[in-house]
Amino acid sequence: MSQQPYEPRGHGGPPPPGAAPYAKTRPPRPPASADLRLLLRLTVASFGVAVLGGAVGYLAAPEQYSGLPASAAFGTIVLVISLLFGFGLTAGLYALVYFPLREQRQWAWILGIVFASMALLTTLANAVLVLAGPFDASLGLATGALKAVVDVAWLVVAARPGVRAVLR
């Protein structure tokens, strides 16, 4: 064992002179490919369509809120809180994919595939339920179809080799 105070040791020790303490050295990232940039844009588009679909769902079906408590003010407060919670949760889930994917993290790519697949299956199940129901929800079907197209496009772009090549 050496008595030099700044000599790196195998089990840790003080950093060498001029190095930031506790800094991890990471290999440089490859530049983002065009496919990865497209995937990021599709993530934002999917979020926008999800928010639009949620807003249309709340605004186009006011009869579903007729069972709320007798006070109209209380019912409005409950509706607004549920809207904000739903949109906040949606934004959080999309941020959980978008920002790490922008940093080229492979786990975000995998999480995005899981979320896009789940969203696609949910959209298809909702379409079947809407078509089987006795009510007219053509606007909901339109936003659902748009969401399905964006999710399929996300999955197709995510499967391209250019995306996988830049992820670490």
Coordinates of C-alpha atoms in Angstrom, one line a residue:
M1 CA 0.0 0.0 0.0
S2 CA 1.3 3.4 -1.0
Q3 CA 1.6 6.3 1.4
Q4 CA 0.8 8.8 -1.4
P5 CA -2.4 10.7 -0.3
Y6 CA -3.9 11.2 -3.8
E7 CA -3.0 7.9 -5.4
P8 CA -6.2 6.2 -6.5
R9 CA -6.8 2.9 -4.8
G10 CA -8.9 0.0 -5.9
H11 CA -11.5 0.4 -3.2
G12 CA -12.1 4.1 -3.4
G13 CA -10.1 6.8 -1.6
P14 CA -9.7 10.4 -2.3
P15 CA -10.1 11.7 -5.8
P16 CA -7.0 12.6 -7.8
P17 CA -6.1 16.3 -7.8
G18 CA -8.3 18.4 -10.0
A19 CA -11.1 15.8 -10.2
A20 CA -14.5 16.5 -8.9
P21 CA -15.3 14.5 -5.8
Y22 CA -17.7 11.6 -6.3
A23 CA -17.8 12.2 -10.1
K24 CA -18.5 9.2 -12.2
T25 CA -16.9 9.1 -15.5
R26 CA -19.3 8.1 -18.3
P27 CA -18.4 7.4 -21.8
P28 CA -19.5 10.1 -24.2
R29 CA -22.9 9.6 -25.7
P30 CA -23.2 9.1 -29.4
P31 CA -25.1 11.9 -31.1
A32 CA -28.9 11.5 -31.2
S33 CA -30.0 10.0 -34.4
A34 CA -32.9 11.3 -36.6
D35 CA -34.9 8.3 -35.5
L36 CA -34.4 9.2 -31.8
R37 CA -35.4 12.8 -32.4
L38 CA -38.5 11.5 -34.3
L39 CA -39.3 9.2 -31.3
L40 CA -39.1 12.2 -29.0
R41 CA -41.5 14.2 -31.2
L42 CA -43.9 11.3 -31.3
T43 CA -43.8 11.1 -27.5
V44 CA -44.8 14.8 -27.3
A45 CA -47.5 14.2 -29.9
S46 CA -48.8 11.2 -28.0
F47 CA -49.0 13.3 -24.8
G48 CA -50.9 16.0 -26.7
V49 CA -53.4 13.6 -28.1
A50 CA -53.8 11.9 -24.7
V51 CA -54.6 15.3 -23.1
L52 CA -57.0 16.2 -26.0
G53 CA -58.7 12.8 -25.7
G54 CA -59.1 13.3 -21.9
A55 CA -60.5 16.8 -22.4
V56 CA -62.9 15.6 -25.0
G57 CA -64.0 12.7 -22.8
Y58 CA -64.8 15.0 -19.9
L59 CA -66.5 17.7 -22.0
A60 CA -68.5 15.4 -24.4
A61 CA -70.1 13.3 -21.7
P62 CA -71.5 15.6 -19.0
E63 CA -74.3 13.1 -18.2
Q64 CA -71.9 10.8 -16.5
Y65 CA -71.4 13.4 -13.8
S66 CA -75.1 13.7 -13.0
G67 CA -74.6 11.2 -10.1
L68 CA -72.3 13.5 -8.2
P69 CA -73.4 14.9 -4.9
A70 CA -76.4 17.3 -4.8
S71 CA -74.3 20.5 -4.5
A72 CA -73.4 21.7 -7.9
A73 CA -70.4 23.6 -6.6
F74 CA -69.1 20.5 -4.8
G75 CA -69.6 18.5 -8.0
T76 CA -67.7 21.0 -10.0
I77 CA -64.8 21.0 -7.5
V78 CA -64.6 17.2 -7.6
L79 CA -64.6 17.3 -11.4
V80 CA -61.9 19.9 -11.6
I81 CA -59.7 18.1 -9.0
S82 CA -60.1 14.8 -10.9
L83 CA -59.2 16.5 -14.2
L84 CA -56.1 18.1 -12.7
F85 CA -55.1 14.8 -11.1
G86 CA -55.6 12.9 -14.3
F87 CA -53.7 15.3 -16.4
G88 CA -50.9 15.6 -13.9
L89 CA -50.6 11.8 -13.7
T90 CA -50.5 11.6 -17.5
A91 CA -47.9 14.4 -17.7
G92 CA -45.8 12.6 -15.1
L93 CA -45.9 9.3 -17.0
Y94 CA -44.9 10.9 -20.3
A95 CA -42.1 12.8 -18.5
L96 CA -40.9 9.6 -17.1
V97 CA -40.3 8.4 -20.7
Y98 CA -39.4 11.6 -22.5
F99 CA -36.6 13.1 -20.3
P100 CA -34.6 9.9 -19.8
L101 CA -35.1 9.0 -23.4
R102 CA -33.7 12.4 -24.4
E103 CA -30.7 11.5 -22.2
Q104 CA -30.5 8.2 -24.2
R105 CA -31.3 5.9 -21.4
Q106 CA -32.3 2.4 -22.6
W107 CA -34.7 1.8 -19.7
A108 CA -36.8 4.7 -20.8
W109 CA -37.0 3.2 -24.3
I110 CA -38.3 -0.1 -22.7
L111 CA -40.7 1.8 -20.5
G112 CA -42.0 3.7 -23.5
I113 CA -42.6 0.5 -25.4
V114 CA -44.6 -0.9 -22.4
F115 CA -46.6 2.3 -22.0
A116 CA -47.3 2.6 -25.8
S117 CA -48.4 -1.0 -25.9
M118 CA -50.7 -0.6 -22.9
A119 CA -52.1 2.6 -24.3
L120 CA -52.8 1.0 -27.7
L121 CA -54.5 -2.0 -26.0
T122 CA -56.6 0.4 -23.8
T123 CA -57.6 2.5 -26.8
L124 CA -58.7 -0.6 -28.8
A125 CA -60.7 -1.9 -25.8
N126 CA -62.3 1.5 -25.3
A127 CA -63.2 1.6 -29.0
V128 CA -64.9 -1.8 -28.7
L129 CA -66.9 -0.7 -25.7
V130 CA -67.9 2.6 -27.3
L131 CA -69.1 0.8 -30.5
A132 CA -71.0 -1.8 -28.4
G133 CA -72.7 1.0 -26.3
P134 CA -76.0 2.7 -27.1
F135 CA -74.6 6.2 -27.1
D136 CA -72.9 8.3 -29.8
A137 CA -69.3 9.0 -29.1
S138 CA -67.9 9.8 -32.6
L139 CA -65.7 12.6 -31.3
G140 CA -64.2 10.1 -28.7
L141 CA -63.7 7.6 -31.4
A142 CA -61.8 10.2 -33.5
T143 CA -59.4 11.1 -30.8
G144 CA -59.0 7.4 -29.9
A145 CA -58.2 6.6 -33.5
L146 CA -55.6 9.4 -33.6
K147 CA -54.1 8.2 -30.4
A148 CA -53.9 4.6 -31.8
V149 CA -52.1 5.9 -34.9
V150 CA -49.6 7.9 -32.9
D151 CA -49.0 4.9 -30.6
V152 CA -48.4 2.5 -33.5
A153 CA -46.1 5.1 -35.1
W154 CA -44.2 5.3 -31.8
L155 CA -43.8 1.6 -31.6
V156 CA -42.7 1.3 -35.2
V157 CA -40.1 4.1 -34.8
A158 CA -38.9 2.6 -31.5
A159 CA -38.2 -0.7 -33.3
R160 CA -35.8 0.9 -35.8
P161 CA -32.1 0.1 -35.4
G162 CA -31.2 3.8 -35.4
V163 CA -33.0 4.2 -32.1
R164 CA -31.4 1.2 -30.4
A165 CA -27.9 2.1 -31.6
V166 CA -27.8 5.4 -29.7
L167 CA -29.2 4.0 -26.4
R168 CA -26.9 2.9 -23.7

